[in-house]
Every structure is written in structure tokens, then in C-alpha cells.
PDB file of C-alpha atoms and ligand atoms in Angstrom:
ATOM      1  CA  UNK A  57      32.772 100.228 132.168  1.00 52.00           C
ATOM      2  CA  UNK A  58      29.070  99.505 133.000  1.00 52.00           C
ATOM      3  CA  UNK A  59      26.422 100.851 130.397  1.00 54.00           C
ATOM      4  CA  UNK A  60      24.446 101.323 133.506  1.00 63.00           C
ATOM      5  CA  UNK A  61      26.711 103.478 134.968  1.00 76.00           C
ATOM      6  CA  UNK A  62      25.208 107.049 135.748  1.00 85.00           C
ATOM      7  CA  UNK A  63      26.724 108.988 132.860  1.00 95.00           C
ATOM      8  CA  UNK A  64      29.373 112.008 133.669  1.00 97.00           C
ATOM      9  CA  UNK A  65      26.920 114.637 132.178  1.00 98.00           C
ATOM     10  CA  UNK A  66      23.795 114.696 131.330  1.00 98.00           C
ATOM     11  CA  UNK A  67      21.310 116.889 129.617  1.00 98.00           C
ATOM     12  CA  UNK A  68      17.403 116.288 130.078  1.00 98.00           C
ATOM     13  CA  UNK A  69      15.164 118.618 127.981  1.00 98.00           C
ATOM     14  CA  UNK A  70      17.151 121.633 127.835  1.00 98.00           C
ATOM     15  CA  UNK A  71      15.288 124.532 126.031  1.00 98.00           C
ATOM     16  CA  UNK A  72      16.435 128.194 125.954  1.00 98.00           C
ATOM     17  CA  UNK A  73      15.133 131.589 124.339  1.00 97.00           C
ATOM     18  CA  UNK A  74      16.308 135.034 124.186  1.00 96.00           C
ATOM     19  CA  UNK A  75      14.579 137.866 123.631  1.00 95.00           C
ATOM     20  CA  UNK A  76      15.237 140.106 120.368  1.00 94.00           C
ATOM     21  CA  UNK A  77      13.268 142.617 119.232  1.00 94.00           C
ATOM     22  CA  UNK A  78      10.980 142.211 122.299  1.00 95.00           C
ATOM     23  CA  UNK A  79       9.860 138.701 120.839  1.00 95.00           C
ATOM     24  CA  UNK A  80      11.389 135.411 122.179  1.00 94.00           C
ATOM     25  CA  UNK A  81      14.271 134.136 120.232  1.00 95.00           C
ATOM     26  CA  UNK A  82      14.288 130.427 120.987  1.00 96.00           C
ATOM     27  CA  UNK A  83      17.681 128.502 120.299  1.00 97.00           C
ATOM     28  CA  UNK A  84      17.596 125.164 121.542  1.00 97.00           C
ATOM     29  CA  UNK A  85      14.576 122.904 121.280  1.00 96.00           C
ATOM     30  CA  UNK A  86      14.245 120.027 124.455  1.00 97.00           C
ATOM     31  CA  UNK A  87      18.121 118.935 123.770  1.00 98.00           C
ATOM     32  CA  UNK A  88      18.836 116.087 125.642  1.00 98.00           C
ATOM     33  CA  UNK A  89      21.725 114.221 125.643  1.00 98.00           C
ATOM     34  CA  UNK A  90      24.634 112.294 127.786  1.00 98.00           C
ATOM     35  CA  UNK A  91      28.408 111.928 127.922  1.00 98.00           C
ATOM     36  CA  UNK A  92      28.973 108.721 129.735  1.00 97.00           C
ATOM     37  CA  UNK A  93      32.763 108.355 131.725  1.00 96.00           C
ATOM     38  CA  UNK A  94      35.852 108.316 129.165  1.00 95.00           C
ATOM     39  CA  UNK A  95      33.972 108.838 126.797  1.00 97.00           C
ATOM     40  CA  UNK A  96      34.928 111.447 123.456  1.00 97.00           C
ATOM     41  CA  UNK A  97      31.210 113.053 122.087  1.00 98.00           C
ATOM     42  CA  UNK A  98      30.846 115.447 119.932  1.00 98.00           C
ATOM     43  CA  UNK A  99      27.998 118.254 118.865  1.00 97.00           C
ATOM     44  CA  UNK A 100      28.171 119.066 115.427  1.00 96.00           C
ATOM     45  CA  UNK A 101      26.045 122.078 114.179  1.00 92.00           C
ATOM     46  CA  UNK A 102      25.748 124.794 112.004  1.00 89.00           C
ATOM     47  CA  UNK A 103      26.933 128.381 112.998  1.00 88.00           C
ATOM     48  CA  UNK A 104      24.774 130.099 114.923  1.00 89.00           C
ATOM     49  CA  UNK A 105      22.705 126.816 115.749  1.00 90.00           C
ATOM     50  CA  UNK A 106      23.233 127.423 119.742  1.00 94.00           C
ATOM     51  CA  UNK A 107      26.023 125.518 120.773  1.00 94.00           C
ATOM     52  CA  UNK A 108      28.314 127.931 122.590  1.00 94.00           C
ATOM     53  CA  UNK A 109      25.073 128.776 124.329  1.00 96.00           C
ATOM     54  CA  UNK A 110      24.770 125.283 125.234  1.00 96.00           C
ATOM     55  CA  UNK A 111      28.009 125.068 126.676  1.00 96.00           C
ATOM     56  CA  UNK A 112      27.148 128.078 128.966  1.00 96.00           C
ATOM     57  CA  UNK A 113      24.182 126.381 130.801  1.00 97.00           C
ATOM     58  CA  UNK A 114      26.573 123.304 131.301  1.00 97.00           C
ATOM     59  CA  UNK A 115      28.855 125.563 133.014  1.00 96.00           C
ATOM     60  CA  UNK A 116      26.381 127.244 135.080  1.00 96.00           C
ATOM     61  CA  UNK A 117      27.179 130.559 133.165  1.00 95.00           C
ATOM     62  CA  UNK A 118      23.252 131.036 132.305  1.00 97.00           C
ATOM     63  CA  UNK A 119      20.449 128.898 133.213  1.00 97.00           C
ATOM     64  CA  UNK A 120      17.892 126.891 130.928  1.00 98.00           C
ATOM     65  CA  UNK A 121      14.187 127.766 130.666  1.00 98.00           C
ATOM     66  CA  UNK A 122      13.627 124.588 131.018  1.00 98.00           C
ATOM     67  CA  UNK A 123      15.253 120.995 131.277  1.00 98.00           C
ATOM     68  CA  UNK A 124      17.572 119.472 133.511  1.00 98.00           C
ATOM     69  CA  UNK A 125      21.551 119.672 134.105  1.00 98.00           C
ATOM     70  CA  UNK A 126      22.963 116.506 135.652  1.00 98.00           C
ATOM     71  CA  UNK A 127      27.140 116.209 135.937  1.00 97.00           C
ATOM     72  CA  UNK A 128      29.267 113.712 138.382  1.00 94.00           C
ATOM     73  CA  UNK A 129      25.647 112.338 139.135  1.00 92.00           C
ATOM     74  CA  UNK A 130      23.692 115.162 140.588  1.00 95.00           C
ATOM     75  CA  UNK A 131      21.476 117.790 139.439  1.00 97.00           C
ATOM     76  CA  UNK A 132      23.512 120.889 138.866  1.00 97.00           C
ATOM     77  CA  UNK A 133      21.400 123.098 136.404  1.00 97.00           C
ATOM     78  CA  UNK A 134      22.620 126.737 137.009  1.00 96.00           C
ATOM     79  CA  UNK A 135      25.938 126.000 139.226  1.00 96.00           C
ATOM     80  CA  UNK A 136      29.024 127.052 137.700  1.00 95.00           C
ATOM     81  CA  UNK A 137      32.635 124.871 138.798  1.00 92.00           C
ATOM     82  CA  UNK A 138      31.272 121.438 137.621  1.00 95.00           C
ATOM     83  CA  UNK A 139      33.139 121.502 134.403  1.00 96.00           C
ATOM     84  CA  UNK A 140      36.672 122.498 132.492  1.00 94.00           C
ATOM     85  CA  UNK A 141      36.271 124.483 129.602  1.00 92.00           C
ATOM     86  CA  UNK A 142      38.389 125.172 126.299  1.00 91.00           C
ATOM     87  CA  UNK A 143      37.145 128.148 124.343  1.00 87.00           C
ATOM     88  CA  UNK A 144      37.791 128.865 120.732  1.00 85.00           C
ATOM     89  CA  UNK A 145      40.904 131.198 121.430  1.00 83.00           C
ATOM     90  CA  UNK A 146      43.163 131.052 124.607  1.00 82.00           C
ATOM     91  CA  UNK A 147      42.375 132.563 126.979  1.00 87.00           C
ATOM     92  CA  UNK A 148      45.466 132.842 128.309  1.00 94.00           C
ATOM     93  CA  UNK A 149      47.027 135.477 130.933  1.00 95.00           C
ATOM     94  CA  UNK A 150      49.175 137.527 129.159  1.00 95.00           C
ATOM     95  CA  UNK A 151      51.150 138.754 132.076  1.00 97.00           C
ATOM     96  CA  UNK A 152      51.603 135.203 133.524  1.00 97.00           C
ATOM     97  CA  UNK A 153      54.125 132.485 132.366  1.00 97.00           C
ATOM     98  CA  UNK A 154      52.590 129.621 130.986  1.00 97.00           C
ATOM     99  CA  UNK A 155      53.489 127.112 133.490  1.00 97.00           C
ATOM    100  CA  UNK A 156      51.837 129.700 136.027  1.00 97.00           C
ATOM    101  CA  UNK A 157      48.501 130.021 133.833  1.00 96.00           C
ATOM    102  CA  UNK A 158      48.322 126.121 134.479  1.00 96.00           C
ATOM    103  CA  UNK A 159      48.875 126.143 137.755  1.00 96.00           C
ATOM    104  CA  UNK A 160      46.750 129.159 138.408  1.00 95.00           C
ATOM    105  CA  UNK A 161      43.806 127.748 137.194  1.00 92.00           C
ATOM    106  CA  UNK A 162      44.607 124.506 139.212  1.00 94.00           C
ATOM    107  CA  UNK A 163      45.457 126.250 142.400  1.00 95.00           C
ATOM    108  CA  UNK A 164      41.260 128.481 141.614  1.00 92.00           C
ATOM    109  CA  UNK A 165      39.554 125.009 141.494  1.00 91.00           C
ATOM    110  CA  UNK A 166      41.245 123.316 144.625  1.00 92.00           C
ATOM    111  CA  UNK A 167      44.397 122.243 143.961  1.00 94.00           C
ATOM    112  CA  UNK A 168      47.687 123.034 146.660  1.00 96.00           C
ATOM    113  CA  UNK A 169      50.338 125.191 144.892  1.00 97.00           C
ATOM    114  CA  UNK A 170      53.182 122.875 145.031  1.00 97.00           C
ATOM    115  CA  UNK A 171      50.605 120.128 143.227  1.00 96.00           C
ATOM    116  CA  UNK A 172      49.544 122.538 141.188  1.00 96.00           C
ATOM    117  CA  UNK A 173      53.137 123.736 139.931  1.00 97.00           C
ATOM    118  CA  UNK A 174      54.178 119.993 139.997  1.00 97.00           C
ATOM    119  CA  UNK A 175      51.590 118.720 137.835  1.00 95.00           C
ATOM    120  CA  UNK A 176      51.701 121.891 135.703  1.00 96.00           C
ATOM    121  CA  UNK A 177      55.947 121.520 135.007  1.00 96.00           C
ATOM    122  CA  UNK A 178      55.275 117.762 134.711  1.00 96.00           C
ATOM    123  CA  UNK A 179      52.944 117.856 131.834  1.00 94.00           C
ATOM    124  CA  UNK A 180      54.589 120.658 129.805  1.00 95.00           C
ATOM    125  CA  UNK A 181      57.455 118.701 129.757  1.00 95.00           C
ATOM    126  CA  UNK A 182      55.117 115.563 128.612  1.00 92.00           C
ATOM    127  CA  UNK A 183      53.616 117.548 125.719  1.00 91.00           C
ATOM    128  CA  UNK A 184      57.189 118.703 124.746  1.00 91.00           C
ATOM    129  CA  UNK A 185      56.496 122.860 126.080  1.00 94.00           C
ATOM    130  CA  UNK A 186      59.296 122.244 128.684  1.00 95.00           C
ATOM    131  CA  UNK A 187      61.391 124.144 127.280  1.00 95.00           C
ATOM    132  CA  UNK A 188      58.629 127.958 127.296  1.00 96.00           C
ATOM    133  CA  UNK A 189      57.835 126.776 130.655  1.00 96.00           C
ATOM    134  CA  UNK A 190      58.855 130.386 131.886  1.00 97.00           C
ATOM    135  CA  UNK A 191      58.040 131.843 128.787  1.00 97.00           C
ATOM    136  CA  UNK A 192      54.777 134.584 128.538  1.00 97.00           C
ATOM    137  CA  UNK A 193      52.151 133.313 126.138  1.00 96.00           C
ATOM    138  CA  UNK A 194      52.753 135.410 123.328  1.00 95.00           C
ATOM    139  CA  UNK A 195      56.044 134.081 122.336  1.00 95.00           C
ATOM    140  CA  UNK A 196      53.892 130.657 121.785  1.00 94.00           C
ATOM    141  CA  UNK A 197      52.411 130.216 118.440  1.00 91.00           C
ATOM    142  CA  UNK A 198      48.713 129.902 118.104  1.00 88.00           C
ATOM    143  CA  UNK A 199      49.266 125.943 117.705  1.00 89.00           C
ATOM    144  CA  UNK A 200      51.071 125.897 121.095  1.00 92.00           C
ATOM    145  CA  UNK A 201      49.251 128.180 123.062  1.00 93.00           C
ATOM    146  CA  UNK A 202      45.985 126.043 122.148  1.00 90.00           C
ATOM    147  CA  UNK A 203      48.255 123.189 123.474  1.00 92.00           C
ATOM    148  CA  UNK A 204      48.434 124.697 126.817  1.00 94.00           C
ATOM    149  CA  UNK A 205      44.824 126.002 126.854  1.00 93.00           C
ATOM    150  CA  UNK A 206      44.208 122.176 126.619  1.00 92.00           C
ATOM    151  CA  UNK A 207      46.193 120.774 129.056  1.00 93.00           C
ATOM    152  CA  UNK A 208      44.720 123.533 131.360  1.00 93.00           C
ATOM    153  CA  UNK A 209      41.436 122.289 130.629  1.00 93.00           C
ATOM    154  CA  UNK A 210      43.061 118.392 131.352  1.00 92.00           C
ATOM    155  CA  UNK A 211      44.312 118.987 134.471  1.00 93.00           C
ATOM    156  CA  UNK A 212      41.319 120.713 136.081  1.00 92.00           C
ATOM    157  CA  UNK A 213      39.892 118.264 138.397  1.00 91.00           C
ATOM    158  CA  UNK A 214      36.301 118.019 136.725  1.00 93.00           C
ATOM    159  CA  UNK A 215      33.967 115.131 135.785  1.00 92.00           C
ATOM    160  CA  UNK A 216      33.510 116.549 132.361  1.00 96.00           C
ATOM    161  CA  UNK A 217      36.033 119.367 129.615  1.00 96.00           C
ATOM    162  CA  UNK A 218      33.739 121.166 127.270  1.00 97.00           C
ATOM    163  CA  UNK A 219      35.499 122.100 124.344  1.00 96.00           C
ATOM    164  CA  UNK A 220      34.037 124.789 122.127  1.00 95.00           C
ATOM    165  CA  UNK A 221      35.619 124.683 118.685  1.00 93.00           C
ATOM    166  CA  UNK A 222      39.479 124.938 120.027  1.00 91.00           C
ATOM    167  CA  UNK A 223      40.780 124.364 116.536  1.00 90.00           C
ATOM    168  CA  UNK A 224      38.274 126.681 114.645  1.00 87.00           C
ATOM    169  CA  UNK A 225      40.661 129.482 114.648  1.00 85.00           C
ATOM    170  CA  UNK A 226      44.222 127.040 113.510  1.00 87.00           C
ATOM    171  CA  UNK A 227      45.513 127.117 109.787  1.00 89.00           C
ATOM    172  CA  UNK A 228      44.575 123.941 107.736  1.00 90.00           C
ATOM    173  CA  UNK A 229      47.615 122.454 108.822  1.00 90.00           C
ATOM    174  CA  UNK A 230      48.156 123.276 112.053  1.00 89.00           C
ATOM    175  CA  UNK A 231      44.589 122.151 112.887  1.00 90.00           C
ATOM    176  CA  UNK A 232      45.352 119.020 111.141  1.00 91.00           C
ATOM    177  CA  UNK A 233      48.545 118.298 113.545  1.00 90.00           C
ATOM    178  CA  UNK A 234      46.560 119.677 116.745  1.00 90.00           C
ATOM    179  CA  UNK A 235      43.799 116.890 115.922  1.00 92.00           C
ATOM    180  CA  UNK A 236      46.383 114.255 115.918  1.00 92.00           C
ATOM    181  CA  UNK A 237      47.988 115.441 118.694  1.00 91.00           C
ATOM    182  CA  UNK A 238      44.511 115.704 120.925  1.00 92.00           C
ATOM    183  CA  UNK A 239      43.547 112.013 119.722  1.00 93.00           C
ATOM    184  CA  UNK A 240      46.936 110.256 121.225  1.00 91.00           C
ATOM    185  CA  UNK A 241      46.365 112.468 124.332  1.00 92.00           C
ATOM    186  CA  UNK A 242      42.920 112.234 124.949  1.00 94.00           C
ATOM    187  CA  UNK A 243      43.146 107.898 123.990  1.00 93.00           C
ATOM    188  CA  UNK A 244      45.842 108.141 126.778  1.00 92.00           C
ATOM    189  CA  UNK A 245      43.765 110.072 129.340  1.00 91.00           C
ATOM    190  CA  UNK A 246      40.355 109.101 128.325  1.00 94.00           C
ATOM    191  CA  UNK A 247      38.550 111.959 130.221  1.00 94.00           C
ATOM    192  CA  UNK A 248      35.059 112.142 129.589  1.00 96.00           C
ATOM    193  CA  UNK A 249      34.756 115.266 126.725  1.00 97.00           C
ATOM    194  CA  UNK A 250      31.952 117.340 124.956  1.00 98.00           C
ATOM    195  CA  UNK A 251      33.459 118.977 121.795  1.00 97.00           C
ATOM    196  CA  UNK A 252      31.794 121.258 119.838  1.00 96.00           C
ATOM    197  CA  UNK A 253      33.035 121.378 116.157  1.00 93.00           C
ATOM    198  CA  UNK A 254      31.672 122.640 112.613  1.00 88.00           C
ATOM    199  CA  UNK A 255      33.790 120.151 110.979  1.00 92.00           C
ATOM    200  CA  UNK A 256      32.302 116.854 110.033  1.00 94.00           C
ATOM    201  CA  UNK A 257      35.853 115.208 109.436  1.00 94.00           C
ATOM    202  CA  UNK A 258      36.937 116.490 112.740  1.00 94.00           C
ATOM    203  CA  UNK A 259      34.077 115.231 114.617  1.00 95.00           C
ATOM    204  CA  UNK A 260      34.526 111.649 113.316  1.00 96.00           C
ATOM    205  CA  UNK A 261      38.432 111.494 113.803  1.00 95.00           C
ATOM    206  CA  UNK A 262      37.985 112.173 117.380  1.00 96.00           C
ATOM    207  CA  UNK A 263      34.291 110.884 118.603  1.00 97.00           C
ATOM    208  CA  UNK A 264      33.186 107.659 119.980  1.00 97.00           C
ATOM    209  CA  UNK A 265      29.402 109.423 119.195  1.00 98.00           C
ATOM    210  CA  UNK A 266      28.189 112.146 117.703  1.00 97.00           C
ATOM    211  CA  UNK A 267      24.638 114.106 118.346  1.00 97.00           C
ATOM    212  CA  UNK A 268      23.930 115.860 114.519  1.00 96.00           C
ATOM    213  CA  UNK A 269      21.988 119.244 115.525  1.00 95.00           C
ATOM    214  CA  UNK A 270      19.311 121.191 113.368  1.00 93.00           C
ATOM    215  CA  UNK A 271      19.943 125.065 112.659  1.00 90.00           C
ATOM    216  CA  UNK A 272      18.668 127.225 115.590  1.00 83.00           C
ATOM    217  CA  UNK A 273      16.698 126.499 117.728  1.00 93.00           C
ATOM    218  CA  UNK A 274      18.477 123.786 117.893  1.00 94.00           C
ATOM    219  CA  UNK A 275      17.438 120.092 118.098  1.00 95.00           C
ATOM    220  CA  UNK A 276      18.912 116.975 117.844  1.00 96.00           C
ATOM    221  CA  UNK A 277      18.733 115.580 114.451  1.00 95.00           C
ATOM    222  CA  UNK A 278      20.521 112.053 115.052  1.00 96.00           C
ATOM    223  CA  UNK A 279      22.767 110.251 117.867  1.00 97.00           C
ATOM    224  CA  UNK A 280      25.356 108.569 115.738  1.00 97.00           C
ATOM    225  CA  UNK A 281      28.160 106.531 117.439  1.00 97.00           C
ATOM    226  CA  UNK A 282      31.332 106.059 115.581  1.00 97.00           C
ATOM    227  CA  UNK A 283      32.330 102.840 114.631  1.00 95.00           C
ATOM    228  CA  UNK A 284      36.270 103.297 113.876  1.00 96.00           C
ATOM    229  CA  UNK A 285      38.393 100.990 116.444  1.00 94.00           C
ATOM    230  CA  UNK A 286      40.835 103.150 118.930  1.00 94.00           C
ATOM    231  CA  UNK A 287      43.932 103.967 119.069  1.00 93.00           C
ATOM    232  CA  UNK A 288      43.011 105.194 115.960  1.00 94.00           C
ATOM    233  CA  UNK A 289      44.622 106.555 113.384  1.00 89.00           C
ATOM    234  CA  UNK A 290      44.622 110.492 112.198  1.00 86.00           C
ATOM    235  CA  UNK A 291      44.560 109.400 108.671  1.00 89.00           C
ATOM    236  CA  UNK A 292      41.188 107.341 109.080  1.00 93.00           C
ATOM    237  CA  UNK A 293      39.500 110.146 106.952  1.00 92.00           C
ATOM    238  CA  UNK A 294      41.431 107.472 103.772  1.00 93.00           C
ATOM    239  CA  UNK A 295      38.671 104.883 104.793  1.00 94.00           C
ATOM    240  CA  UNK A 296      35.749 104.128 102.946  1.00 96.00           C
ATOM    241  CA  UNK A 297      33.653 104.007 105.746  1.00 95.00           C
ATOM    242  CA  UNK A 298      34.595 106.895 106.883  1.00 97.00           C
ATOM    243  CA  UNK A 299      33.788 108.772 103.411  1.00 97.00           C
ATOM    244  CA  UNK A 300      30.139 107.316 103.837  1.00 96.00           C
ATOM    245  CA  UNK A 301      29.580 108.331 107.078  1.00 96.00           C
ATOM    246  CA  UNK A 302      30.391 111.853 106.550  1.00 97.00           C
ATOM    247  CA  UNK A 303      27.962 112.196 103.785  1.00 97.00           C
ATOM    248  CA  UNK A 304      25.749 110.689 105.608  1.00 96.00           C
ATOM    249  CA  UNK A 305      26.025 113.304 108.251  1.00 96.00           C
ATOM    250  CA  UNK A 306      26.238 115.974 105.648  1.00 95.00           C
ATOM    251  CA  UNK A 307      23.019 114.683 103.970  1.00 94.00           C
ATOM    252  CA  UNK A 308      21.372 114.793 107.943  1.00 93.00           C
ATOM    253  CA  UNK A 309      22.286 118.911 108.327  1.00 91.00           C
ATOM    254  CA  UNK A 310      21.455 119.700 104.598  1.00 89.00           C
ATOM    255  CA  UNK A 311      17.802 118.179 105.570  1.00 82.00           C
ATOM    256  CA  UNK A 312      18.033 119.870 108.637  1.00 75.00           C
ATOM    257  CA  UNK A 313      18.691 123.015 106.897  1.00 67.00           C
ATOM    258  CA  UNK A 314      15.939 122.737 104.131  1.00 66.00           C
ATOM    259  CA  UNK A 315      13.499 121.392 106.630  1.00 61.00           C
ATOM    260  CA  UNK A 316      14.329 124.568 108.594  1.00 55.00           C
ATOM    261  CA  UNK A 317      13.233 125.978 104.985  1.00 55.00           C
ATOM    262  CA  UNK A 318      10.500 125.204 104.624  1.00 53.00           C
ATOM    263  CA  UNK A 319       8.597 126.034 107.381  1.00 50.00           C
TER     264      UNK A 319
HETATM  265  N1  LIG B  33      22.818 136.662 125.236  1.00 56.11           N
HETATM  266  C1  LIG B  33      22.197 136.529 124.058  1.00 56.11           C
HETATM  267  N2  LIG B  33      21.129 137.295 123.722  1.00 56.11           N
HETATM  268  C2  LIG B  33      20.494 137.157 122.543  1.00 56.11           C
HETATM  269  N3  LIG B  33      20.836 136.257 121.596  1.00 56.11           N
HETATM  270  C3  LIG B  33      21.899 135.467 121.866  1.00 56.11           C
HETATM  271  C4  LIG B  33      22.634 135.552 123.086  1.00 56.11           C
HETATM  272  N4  LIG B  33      23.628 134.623 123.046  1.00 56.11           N
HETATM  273  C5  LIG B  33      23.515 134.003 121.860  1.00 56.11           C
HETATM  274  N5  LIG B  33      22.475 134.488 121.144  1.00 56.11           N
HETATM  275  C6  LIG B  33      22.015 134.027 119.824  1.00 56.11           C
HETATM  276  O1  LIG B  33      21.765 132.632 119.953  1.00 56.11           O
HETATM  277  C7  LIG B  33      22.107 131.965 118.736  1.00 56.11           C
HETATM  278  C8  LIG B  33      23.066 130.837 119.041  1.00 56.11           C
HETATM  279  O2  LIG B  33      24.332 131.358 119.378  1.00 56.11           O
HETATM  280  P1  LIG B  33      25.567 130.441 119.768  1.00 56.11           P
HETATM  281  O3  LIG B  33      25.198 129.599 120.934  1.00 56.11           O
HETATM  282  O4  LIG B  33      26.740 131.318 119.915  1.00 56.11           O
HETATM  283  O5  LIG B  33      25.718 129.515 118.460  1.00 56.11           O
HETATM  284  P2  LIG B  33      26.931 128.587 117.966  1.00 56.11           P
HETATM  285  O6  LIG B  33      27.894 128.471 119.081  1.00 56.11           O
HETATM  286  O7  LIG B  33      26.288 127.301 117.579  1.00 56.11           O
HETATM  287  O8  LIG B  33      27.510 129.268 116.762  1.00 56.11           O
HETATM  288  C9  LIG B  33      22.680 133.026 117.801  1.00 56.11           C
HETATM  289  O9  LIG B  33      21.656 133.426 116.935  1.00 56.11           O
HETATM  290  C10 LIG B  33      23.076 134.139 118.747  1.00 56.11           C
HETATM  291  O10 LIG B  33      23.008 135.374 118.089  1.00 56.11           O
HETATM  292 MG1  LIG B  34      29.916 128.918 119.224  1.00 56.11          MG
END
């Protein structure tokens, strides 16, 4: 893959304000940024630091005051369809089986039914949900019904998934088996992916790079890329390296924070 290559998204600039109390409310500061094709980045950030809102003027939801969307190439600041997206919780259709909320959402962005029920039957078999197929959602556990939000999100035929903290939600454990099961999936697929996370150790088991963002508004503290070798392992959080680079990015959004502070 060509480093010249036109990345799969990319962010020029982007600055957005609300208004509260009648005063502007700015939450992100000129972020710029890129996701280049196959490639696993992450945006780590406090609470409340603007990332969600982020995610919404990738997706066309709202549009930046100022700044530049690019995806698949081509300026698309303020067009919705351009991405897949993974929310926090499900966001699955209660009154549809869960093969049918894949293939739904495949059959709203373009895809013929049969393909869409194919591909959707196919891969819940792959991921081991063959068998709740026909089941409704809420017989799935929280674990699985993440699973299919996922693989929803996967099969969408986009340049770029946004994921917005899909394991924030998970028990310790549970969180801890959904990571391992996202890295062999995603290191299979390699579809180009913006994750949002809190979690330091989360956003180094799964990035190739990292942008470290300030408290609201939000800026971008450091680009870090993350040296660990793929396939790689779920346990990598054991390696020394890997202890020093999370302080390290600790350290980066404590200074953020105090610097924040100060002013
Ligand atoms: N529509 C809105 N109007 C006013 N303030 C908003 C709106 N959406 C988000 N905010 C504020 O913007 C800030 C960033 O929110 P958000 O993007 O959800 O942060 P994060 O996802 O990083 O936790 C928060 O202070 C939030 O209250
Ligand atoms: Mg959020």
C-alpha cells in the first residue's frame, strides 16, 4: 500500500461550537487528521472532549463551522451515507431477527436482498451466531448483540466504520473477550476504522496510530503510531513497551488536562 495513496478519510481543520447559554460553546479546535486504507486509528479523549460530536460531522449528521471532510477521495463535508457506524449500545431492531437487522441495513445502503441475506447468514455463521440467526435481539447477551452491531457495521459497503466506544458499556470481562475477538476480525478484514475509546489499553491493543486529544474543545495533543507487530496478540498489554507507552499517553492527557487548567 502506497503512503501516497489518497487516504480513506480525511479531516482538514475541523472546528465546531455550540451555543449554551447564548455564548458559543466551542468543542473541537482545527482537528485534522487521516485514516489511510486498512488501516486501525484510534481517538482517545477524555469524556466530554467532543468525540461523538466528531463522529457526527464525519457522517454528515451535522456540519463543521469550519474545516474540511474528505472520505473515498472527495470532499464530502455535510453528506451523510459515506460511512458505517457502531454506536456505544446496539442499536438494534427489536422487532426484527438478527440476521434481518443485517441484511436490512445492507439492503438501505445498496445492497440486493438475496446478497444481502446471503452475506448476512454467511457471516453469522463465521462469527459463530448461526445458531440465533432467527432469533430477536433480546435473547442475545450484550456481548453478542455488540457482535452483530459490528458485523453490521462490516458489511456495509463504506470506505470508512466509525466506531464510537462499542465496548464502553461491556463488563470487564466481556470487553476484554470482545477486544480479542475485534482484533482477529478486523487483522482478517483490514477495513479502514476510526475508533473512539476512553481506554488507553484498548486503544493500543487494537491501533496501528493513535491521535491523543485535549479536553474540550478539543485538539490534537499527539499523533502516535503503534509500534506492536500484527497479528498481534490480546495479551500484548504483558509487554514492557507497551507499559511505557501507555504512560506515556497518560502523562500526554494529564498535561492536557492541567494545561486546560490553567488557563
Ligand atoms: N447539540 C449540542 N448542543 C450543545 N452542546 C452539545 C451538543 N452536542 C454535544 N454537546 C456538548 O459538546 C461536548 C462534547 O460532547 P461529545 O461529542 O458527546 O463528547 P465525547 O463523545 O467526547 O464524550 C459536551 O460538552 C456536550 O455537552
Ligand atoms: Mg461520546
Amino acid at each position: 500500500m502506497s503512503e501516497l495513496a489518497e487516504p480513506k478519510l480525511e479531516l482538514q481543520a475541523v472546528s465546531k461550537s455550540y451555543v449554551r447559554d447564548k455564548r458559543p460553546y466551542p468543542v473541537l479546535d482545527r482537528i485534522s487528521l487521516h485514516v489511510r486504507e486498512g488501516e486501525f486509528v484510534t481517538l482517545i479523549g477524555p469524556s466530554g472532549s467532543g468525540k461523538s460530536t466528531l463522529f457526527r460531522l464525519i457522517g454528515g449528521v451535522e456540519r463543521p463551522d469550519e474545516g474540511t471532510v474528505r472520505i473515498g477521495g472527495r470532499e464530502t463535508t455535510g453528506e451523510r451515507g459515506h460511512i458505517s457506524y457502531m454506536p456505544q449500545q446496539a442499536s438494534l431492531f427489536p422487532w426484527m431477527s438478527v440476521a434481518a437487522n443485517i441484511s436490512s441495513a445492507l439492503t438501505t445502503a445498496g445492497v440486493g436482498a438475496a446478497e444481502a441475506a446471503r452475506l448476512a447468514s454467511q457471516w453469522l455463521e463465521r462469527i459463530g451466531l448461526g445458531d440465533v440467526a432467527k432469533e430477536y435481539p433480546h435473547v442475545l447477551s450484550g456481548g453478542m448483540q455488540q457482535r452483530v452491531s459490528f458485523l453490521r457495521a462490516l458489511l456495509m459497503p463504506r470506505d470508512v466504520m466509525c466506531l464510537d466506544e462499542p465496548f464502553a458499556a461491556l463488563d470487564a470481562l466481556t470487553r476484554a473477550d470482545m477486544q480479542a475477538w475485534l482484533l482477529d476480525l478486523w487483522e482478517a478484514e483490514r477495513r479502514s476504522v476510526l475508533f473512539v475509546t476512553h481506554s488507553i489499553e484498548e486503544a493500543l491493543t487494537l491501533s496501528d496510530r493513535l491521535y491523543v486529544l485535549s479536553r474540550g474543545p478539543a485538539r490534537v495533543l499527539r499523533e502516535i503510531a503503534v509500534p506492536f507487530p500484527r497479528p498481534r496478540r490480546a495479551d500484548v498489554w504483558k509487554e514492557p513497551a507497551f507499559v511505557r507507552l501507555k504512560e506515556e499517553v497518560l502523562e500526554l492527557l494529564q498535561k492536557g488536562a492541567e494545561a486546560e487548567h490553567a488557563l
